Amino acid sequence: MCGIIGYCGPKPVKEVLIEGLKRLEYRGYDSAGIAIVNDKGLELIKRRGKILDLKKSIPEKVKGFYGIGHTRWATHGGVTDINAHPHVDCTGKIAIAHNGIIENYSSLKEVLLKEGHTFKSDTDSEVIAHLVEKYYDGSLEHAVKEAVSLLKGTYGIVCISVDEPNTIIGARNGSPLVLGIGDNEMFIASDVTAIVAHTKQVVYLEDGEVVKLTRDGFTTTDLRENPIEKEVEHISWELEEIEKAGYSHFMEKEIFEQPEAVKRAMSGRILHPEASAHLGGLNLTNRDLINIERVKIIGAGTSYYAGMVGAYLLESIARVPAQAEIASELRYRNPVVERNTLYFAVSQSGETADTLYAMRELQRKGATVLGICNVVGSTIARESDGGVYIHSGPEIAVASTKAFSSQITVFYLFSLLLARMRNMSFDEGARYIENLQSIPVKIEKVLSRKNEIERIARKYSHYKDFLFLGRGFNFPVALEGALKLKEISYIHAEGYTAAEIKHGPIALINEETPSVFLIPNDSLKEKILSNVKEVKARGGKVIAIATEGDGEIEDIADDVFYIPETAEAFYPYLMVVPLQLFAYFSAIELGRNVDQPRNLAKSVTVE
Ligand code: F6R
């Protein structure tokens, strides 16, 4: 998804912008550009392709101390040099970079064309540069406010002009912007990762706010010129946390960070004396909690699958009816908000448009929605009625891994909390906590045998279609395993509940379609083994993920990967890791761009 960086200060701006853009690469992009103002006027350099190509194409003589940069992920208009941001007005003096989508751009463009403006690109964003030109009367800030007040849609915008040196104007509606405060220098970006190397002092802009930034500081106002006091926040993520730390890919690093991530998500949240959990940010009293009659969970992609695990847990552990739903579906089906129903919006980035808009729709109907987010200060985290941070640390690889394990950890804790208020005894609670706390070590055991998964992945990576089959708590994990494989290796994969294959998918089974079966030693094992036999009888290859000690599975499956034993409800943690590794090594074997798979973006801020 698109990324923005802006800088004003004593350092050579070219380097700061390129470095910031490189840090935003993980979000996924197809082109990039910078605009710098110096004594020659406005220098604009933009290219389709990688940041490195952009860097090479910037002439040595381009210098300056303030400017803006952008990584684009095409929505309106093809992937071309011209469509890359920044965009300039007719005079070539004003430049803007924009994240989001301007829904009314064609009607605005029509008016601007009639007024004599000439457009160079096919993007929706270019109208903003021309609107700023139209309203410029000596104050860039005022012109940006006039321009954005005409926009329908979402935007995070930065704007510079030759006529107002050393000033950047930023405006936000629905697409994040964050300021970084340095020593005699200021930064603005769509994401703290772009600026964290320079400063930890940040200010998050809210929707409807406009910021004027110079190297000495900033002022924030709303569109009606009312001044807004902003709080400076200190971010704790270290730069090293964002880098690869010796791993070949961010995805590998993040898979291996899961024992720590799960520990962090649990940290300070287990109440041993009460055999329960404490989740500080819920903003709910015990009375509110006991009155919950139903839980609904929304999310997209991996976060939705984590929500599905959550729903299984809440029903079976806390005996509260629970259901997960794809956020984008819920939003447009005019959902009924029932009394005493608690909603969760699950999102690693906290910026996913589908989840955010569904959350807003629920809130409009009077629902209480709690966020489960990773990125602190993200829009969902701020706009939800309360919530829990998963504290995974930055997740850079496009494919989500550690966030899944941390998100489900929050559901394990929340289920414990509700269960202990209802049906669960102290002793059961204590055993549950013991199981939960033993998970990080068990994940480490799985990770220590990554070579076995690598061997299996190499053996099967030339197949074109896979089925991933699991049941109960592990059905969402099967869906997640299939998603991981398709998104990073581009191998077609389908996730199903194992019992369902006889209702159709079994027709796909032949020697060319392997099945990955999740077969924990639990109450459904015998049923799943029957499904395995059905597949084997039709010539299908079977890769099994099974519990240590279950030697009989070796006799049926073609390949087996063993995971440590745990209590039935906790297998998703141990099942998902081999599937993540399987996808990772398959993608490596096929020479894919693991961290930035084609057509995908880390943070999907468009519908
Ligand atoms: C899959 C993946 C996506 C995200 C989805 C939601 O590996 O990363 O499916 O899970 O786009 O993103 P968040 O969690 O940021 O809302």
mmCIF file of N, CA, C and O in Angstrom, residues 353-413:
data_model
loop_
_atom_site.group_PDB
_atom_site.id
_atom_site.type_symbol
_atom_site.label_atom_id
_atom_site.label_comp_id
_atom_site.label_asym_id
_atom_site.label_seq_id
_atom_site.Cartn_x
_atom_site.Cartn_y
_atom_site.Cartn_z
ATOM 1 N N ALA A 353 -8.976 -1.031 5.726
ATOM 2 C CA ALA A 353 -10.197 -0.260 5.469
ATOM 3 C C ALA A 353 -11.448 -1.109 5.697
ATOM 4 O O ALA A 353 -12.411 -0.649 6.310
ATOM 5 N N ASP A 354 -11.431 -2.357 5.220
ATOM 6 C CA ASP A 354 -12.627 -3.196 5.359
ATOM 7 C C ASP A 354 -13.020 -3.341 6.836
ATOM 8 O O ASP A 354 -14.195 -3.265 7.196
ATOM 9 N N THR A 355 -12.025 -3.548 7.676
ATOM 10 C CA THR A 355 -12.299 -3.763 9.102
ATOM 11 C C THR A 355 -12.688 -2.449 9.774
ATOM 12 O O THR A 355 -13.625 -2.391 10.574
ATOM 13 N N LEU A 356 -11.973 -1.390 9.413
ATOM 14 C CA LEU A 356 -12.248 -0.082 10.012
ATOM 15 C C LEU A 356 -13.672 0.378 9.688
ATOM 16 O O LEU A 356 -14.419 0.810 10.565
ATOM 17 N N TYR A 357 -14.055 0.259 8.431
ATOM 18 C CA TYR A 357 -15.383 0.747 8.042
ATOM 19 C C TYR A 357 -16.487 -0.124 8.646
ATOM 20 O O TYR A 357 -17.548 0.372 9.022
ATOM 21 N N ALA A 358 -16.228 -1.430 8.725
ATOM 22 C CA ALA A 358 -17.222 -2.312 9.362
ATOM 23 C C ALA A 358 -17.350 -1.940 10.837
ATOM 24 O O ALA A 358 -18.461 -1.889 11.386
ATOM 25 N N MET A 359 -16.227 -1.623 11.469
ATOM 26 C CA MET A 359 -16.262 -1.227 12.888
ATOM 27 C C MET A 359 -17.076 0.052 13.051
ATOM 28 O O MET A 359 -17.935 0.155 13.945
ATOM 29 N N ARG A 360 -16.834 1.014 12.150
ATOM 30 C CA ARG A 360 -17.578 2.279 12.256
ATOM 31 C C ARG A 360 -19.079 2.052 12.066
ATOM 32 O O ARG A 360 -19.899 2.668 12.728
ATOM 33 N N GLU A 361 -19.418 1.160 11.143
ATOM 34 C CA GLU A 361 -20.833 0.858 10.886
ATOM 35 C C GLU A 361 -21.464 0.259 12.150
ATOM 36 O O GLU A 361 -22.574 0.625 12.536
ATOM 37 N N LEU A 362 -20.729 -0.649 12.793
ATOM 38 C CA LEU A 362 -21.244 -1.253 14.022
ATOM 39 C C LEU A 362 -21.405 -0.201 15.114
ATOM 40 O O LEU A 362 -22.418 -0.173 15.827
ATOM 41 N N GLN A 363 -20.408 0.677 15.223
ATOM 42 C CA GLN A 363 -20.479 1.703 16.272
ATOM 43 C C GLN A 363 -21.650 2.655 16.017
ATOM 44 O O GLN A 363 -22.326 3.076 16.945
ATOM 45 N N ARG A 364 -21.869 2.953 14.718
ATOM 46 C CA ARG A 364 -23.001 3.824 14.364
ATOM 47 C C ARG A 364 -24.321 3.204 14.825
ATOM 48 O O ARG A 364 -25.253 3.882 15.179
ATOM 49 N N LYS A 365 -24.368 1.885 14.820
ATOM 50 C CA LYS A 365 -25.595 1.194 15.234
ATOM 51 C C LYS A 365 -25.615 0.953 16.746
ATOM 52 O O LYS A 365 -26.452 0.220 17.237
ATOM 53 N N GLY A 366 -24.642 1.506 17.430
ATOM 54 C CA GLY A 366 -24.657 1.431 18.899
ATOM 55 C C GLY A 366 -23.859 0.296 19.490
ATOM 56 O O GLY A 366 -23.919 0.062 20.696
ATOM 57 N N ALA A 367 -23.099 -0.429 18.668
ATOM 58 C CA ALA A 367 -22.337 -1.567 19.203
ATOM 59 C C ALA A 367 -21.086 -1.094 19.942
ATOM 60 O O ALA A 367 -20.529 -0.042 19.628
ATOM 61 N N THR A 368 -20.676 -1.883 20.905
ATOM 62 C CA THR A 368 -19.376 -1.669 21.536
ATOM 63 C C THR A 368 -18.376 -2.537 20.790
ATOM 64 O O THR A 368 -18.552 -3.755 20.710
ATOM 65 N N VAL A 369 -17.352 -1.912 20.226
ATOM 66 C CA VAL A 369 -16.364 -2.669 19.452
ATOM 67 C C VAL A 369 -14.995 -2.497 20.100
ATOM 68 O O VAL A 369 -14.517 -1.374 20.268
ATOM 69 N N LEU A 370 -14.374 -3.602 20.450
ATOM 70 C CA LEU A 370 -13.026 -3.560 21.004
ATOM 71 C C LEU A 370 -12.030 -3.912 19.907
ATOM 72 O O LEU A 370 -12.313 -4.775 19.074
ATOM 73 N N GLY A 371 -10.887 -3.259 19.905
ATOM 74 C CA GLY A 371 -9.875 -3.534 18.883
ATOM 75 C C GLY A 371 -8.848 -4.534 19.397
ATOM 76 O O GLY A 371 -8.513 -4.544 20.588
ATOM 77 N N ILE A 372 -8.361 -5.377 18.504
ATOM 78 C CA ILE A 372 -7.189 -6.211 18.821
ATOM 79 C C ILE A 372 -6.171 -5.866 17.742
ATOM 80 O O ILE A 372 -6.275 -6.330 16.602
ATOM 81 N N CYS A 373 -5.246 -4.992 18.073
ATOM 82 C CA CYS A 373 -4.340 -4.422 17.059
ATOM 83 C C CYS A 373 -2.891 -4.595 17.495
ATOM 84 O O CYS A 373 -2.593 -4.771 18.679
ATOM 85 N N ASN A 374 -2.011 -4.482 16.521
ATOM 86 C CA ASN A 374 -0.586 -4.482 16.835
ATOM 87 C C ASN A 374 -0.031 -3.070 16.825
ATOM 88 O O ASN A 374 0.713 -2.681 17.713
ATOM 89 N N VAL A 375 -0.394 -2.317 15.795
ATOM 90 C CA VAL A 375 0.235 -0.995 15.622
ATOM 91 C C VAL A 375 -0.410 0.004 16.584
ATOM 92 O O VAL A 375 -1.596 0.327 16.480
ATOM 93 N N VAL A 376 0.425 0.462 17.514
ATOM 94 C CA VAL A 376 -0.049 1.396 18.534
ATOM 95 C C VAL A 376 -0.405 2.722 17.871
ATOM 96 O O VAL A 376 0.332 3.215 17.022
ATOM 97 N N GLY A 377 -1.529 3.262 18.259
ATOM 98 C CA GLY A 377 -1.947 4.549 17.710
ATOM 99 C C GLY A 377 -2.590 4.423 16.337
ATOM 100 O O GLY A 377 -2.923 5.431 15.717
ATOM 101 N N SER A 378 -2.787 3.194 15.856
ATOM 102 C CA SER A 378 -3.423 3.018 14.540
ATOM 103 C C SER A 378 -4.898 3.422 14.638
ATOM 104 O O SER A 378 -5.444 3.573 15.727
ATOM 105 N N THR A 379 -5.525 3.572 13.486
ATOM 106 C CA THR A 379 -6.879 4.136 13.486
ATOM 107 C C THR A 379 -7.869 3.239 14.236
ATOM 108 O O THR A 379 -8.681 3.727 15.022
ATOM 109 N N ILE A 380 -7.803 1.923 13.993
ATOM 110 C CA ILE A 380 -8.751 1.035 14.689
ATOM 111 C C ILE A 380 -8.487 1.067 16.197
ATOM 112 O O ILE A 380 -9.417 1.120 17.006
ATOM 113 N N ALA A 381 -7.195 1.105 16.564
ATOM 114 C CA ALA A 381 -6.862 1.156 17.994
ATOM 115 C C ALA A 381 -7.444 2.420 18.618
ATOM 116 O O ALA A 381 -7.950 2.391 19.746
ATOM 117 N N ARG A 382 -7.399 3.509 17.888
ATOM 118 C CA ARG A 382 -7.863 4.763 18.477
ATOM 119 C C ARG A 382 -9.385 4.901 18.461
ATOM 120 O O ARG A 382 -9.978 5.446 19.363
ATOM 121 N N GLU A 383 -9.985 4.407 17.395
ATOM 122 C CA GLU A 383 -11.436 4.629 17.267
ATOM 123 C C GLU A 383 -12.289 3.560 17.950
ATOM 124 O O GLU A 383 -13.484 3.733 18.109
ATOM 125 N N SER A 384 -11.671 2.435 18.326
ATOM 126 C CA SER A 384 -12.466 1.388 18.970
ATOM 127 C C SER A 384 -12.823 1.849 20.389
ATOM 128 O O SER A 384 -12.245 2.794 20.921
ATOM 129 N N ASP A 385 -13.787 1.149 20.998
ATOM 130 C CA ASP A 385 -14.269 1.573 22.314
ATOM 131 C C ASP A 385 -13.367 1.082 23.447
ATOM 132 O O ASP A 385 -13.665 1.297 24.616
ATOM 133 N N GLY A 386 -12.338 0.413 23.089
ATOM 134 C CA GLY A 386 -11.399 -0.150 24.051
ATOM 135 C C GLY A 386 -10.661 -1.223 23.295
ATOM 136 O O GLY A 386 -10.921 -1.416 22.101
ATOM 137 N N GLY A 387 -9.761 -1.912 23.958
ATOM 138 C CA GLY A 387 -9.122 -2.979 23.196
ATOM 139 C C GLY A 387 -7.838 -3.452 23.827
ATOM 140 O O GLY A 387 -7.466 -3.044 24.927
ATOM 141 N N VAL A 388 -7.181 -4.310 23.094
ATOM 142 C CA VAL A 388 -5.987 -4.962 23.600
ATOM 143 C C VAL A 388 -4.924 -4.911 22.506
ATOM 144 O O VAL A 388 -5.179 -5.335 21.380
ATOM 145 N N TYR A 389 -3.773 -4.395 22.851
ATOM 146 C CA TYR A 389 -2.663 -4.461 21.905
ATOM 147 C C TYR A 389 -2.013 -5.838 21.995
ATOM 148 O O TYR A 389 -1.880 -6.391 23.086
ATOM 149 N N ILE A 390 -1.569 -6.346 20.839
ATOM 150 C CA ILE A 390 -0.957 -7.679 20.872
ATOM 151 C C ILE A 390 0.551 -7.601 21.128
ATOM 152 O O ILE A 390 1.181 -8.602 21.426
ATOM 153 N N HIS A 391 1.119 -6.414 20.964
ATOM 154 C CA HIS A 391 2.540 -6.178 21.263
ATOM 155 C C HIS A 391 3.479 -7.150 20.544
ATOM 156 O O HIS A 391 4.429 -7.668 21.140
ATOM 157 N N SER A 392 3.211 -7.423 19.269
ATOM 158 C CA SER A 392 4.080 -8.336 18.510
ATOM 159 C C SER A 392 5.377 -7.686 18.073
ATOM 160 O O SER A 392 6.266 -8.367 17.598
ATOM 161 N N GLY A 393 5.467 -6.363 18.155
ATOM 162 C CA GLY A 393 6.572 -5.658 17.494
ATOM 163 C C GLY A 393 6.213 -5.543 16.016
ATOM 164 O O GLY A 393 5.262 -6.190 15.558
ATOM 165 N N PRO A 394 6.975 -4.727 15.278
ATOM 166 C CA PRO A 394 6.592 -4.503 13.879
ATOM 167 C C PRO A 394 6.562 -5.789 13.063
ATOM 168 O O PRO A 394 7.470 -6.615 13.172
ATOM 169 N N GLU A 395 5.518 -5.957 12.293
ATOM 170 C CA GLU A 395 5.450 -7.087 11.360
ATOM 171 C C GLU A 395 5.669 -6.495 9.968
ATOM 172 O O GLU A 395 4.842 -5.726 9.480
ATOM 173 N N ILE A 396 6.808 -6.860 9.392
ATOM 174 C CA ILE A 396 7.228 -6.212 8.143
ATOM 175 C C ILE A 396 6.834 -7.052 6.925
ATOM 176 O O ILE A 396 6.389 -6.507 5.923
ATOM 177 N N ALA A 397 7.043 -8.366 6.991
ATOM 178 C CA ALA A 397 6.695 -9.212 5.836
ATOM 179 C C ALA A 397 5.216 -9.026 5.527
ATOM 180 O O ALA A 397 4.397 -8.896 6.448
ATOM 181 N N VAL A 398 4.897 -9.018 4.256
ATOM 182 C CA VAL A 398 3.488 -8.840 3.879
ATOM 183 C C VAL A 398 2.637 -9.970 4.465
ATOM 184 O O VAL A 398 1.542 -9.752 4.973
ATOM 185 N N ALA A 399 3.140 -11.188 4.397
ATOM 186 C CA ALA A 399 2.380 -12.322 4.950
ATOM 187 C C ALA A 399 2.430 -12.270 6.476
ATOM 188 O O ALA A 399 3.497 -12.250 7.077
ATOM 189 N N SER A 400 1.269 -12.281 7.070
ATOM 190 C CA SER A 400 1.181 -12.157 8.522
ATOM 191 C C SER A 400 1.458 -13.504 9.184
ATOM 192 O O SER A 400 0.906 -14.524 8.773
ATOM 193 N N THR A 401 2.324 -13.514 10.194
ATOM 194 C CA THR A 401 2.634 -14.772 10.888
ATOM 195 C C THR A 401 2.545 -14.590 12.400
ATOM 196 O O THR A 401 1.623 -15.090 13.040
ATOM 197 N N LYS A 402 3.499 -13.807 12.934
ATOM 198 C CA LYS A 402 3.500 -13.679 14.401
ATOM 199 C C LYS A 402 2.249 -12.960 14.893
ATOM 200 O O LYS A 402 1.807 -13.208 16.022
ATOM 201 N N ALA A 403 1.675 -12.103 14.060
ATOM 202 C CA ALA A 403 0.461 -11.403 14.504
ATOM 203 C C ALA A 403 -0.652 -12.412 14.788
ATOM 204 O O ALA A 403 -1.404 -12.269 15.749
ATOM 205 N N PHE A 404 -0.733 -13.461 13.945
ATOM 206 C CA PHE A 404 -1.777 -14.484 14.140
ATOM 207 C C PHE A 404 -1.641 -15.108 15.536
ATOM 208 O O PHE A 404 -2.612 -15.195 16.289
ATOM 209 N N SER A 405 -0.420 -15.540 15.863
ATOM 210 C CA SER A 405 -0.210 -16.203 17.165
ATOM 211 C C SER A 405 -0.506 -15.253 18.320
ATOM 212 O O SER A 405 -1.019 -15.664 19.368
ATOM 213 N N SER A 406 -0.169 -13.990 18.134
ATOM 214 C CA SER A 406 -0.421 -13.030 19.212
ATOM 215 C C SER A 406 -1.904 -12.693 19.304
ATOM 216 O O SER A 406 -2.442 -12.523 20.405
ATOM 217 N N GLN A 407 -2.562 -12.593 18.147
ATOM 218 C CA GLN A 407 -4.008 -12.291 18.176
ATOM 219 C C GLN A 407 -4.770 -13.411 18.885
ATOM 220 O O GLN A 407 -5.644 -13.151 19.716
ATOM 221 N N ILE A 408 -4.411 -14.667 18.546
ATOM 222 C CA ILE A 408 -5.154 -15.757 19.204
ATOM 223 C C ILE A 408 -4.842 -15.768 20.703
ATOM 224 O O ILE A 408 -5.691 -16.121 21.506
ATOM 225 N N THR A 409 -3.628 -15.327 21.077
ATOM 226 C CA THR A 409 -3.293 -15.272 22.508
ATOM 227 C C THR A 409 -4.283 -14.379 23.251
ATOM 228 O O THR A 409 -4.727 -14.699 24.357
ATOM 229 N N VAL A 410 -4.638 -13.254 22.637
ATOM 230 C CA VAL A 410 -5.613 -12.364 23.278
ATOM 231 C C VAL A 410 -6.946 -13.095 23.460
ATOM 232 O O VAL A 410 -7.592 -12.990 24.505
ATOM 233 N N PHE A 411 -7.331 -13.895 22.465
ATOM 234 C CA PHE A 411 -8.588 -14.639 22.614
ATOM 235 C C PHE A 411 -8.475 -15.741 23.684
ATOM 236 O O PHE A 411 -9.447 -16.025 24.386
ATOM 237 N N TYR A 412 -7.292 -16.371 23.791
ATOM 238 C CA TYR A 412 -7.111 -17.359 24.862
ATOM 239 C C TYR A 412 -7.298 -16.676 26.225
ATOM 240 O O TYR A 412 -7.914 -17.229 27.135
ATOM 241 N N LEU A 413 -6.744 -15.456 26.333
ATOM 242 C CA LEU A 413 -6.839 -14.746 27.619
ATOM 243 C C LEU A 413 -8.270 -14.288 27.878
ATOM 244 O O LEU A 413 -8.787 -14.430 28.988
#
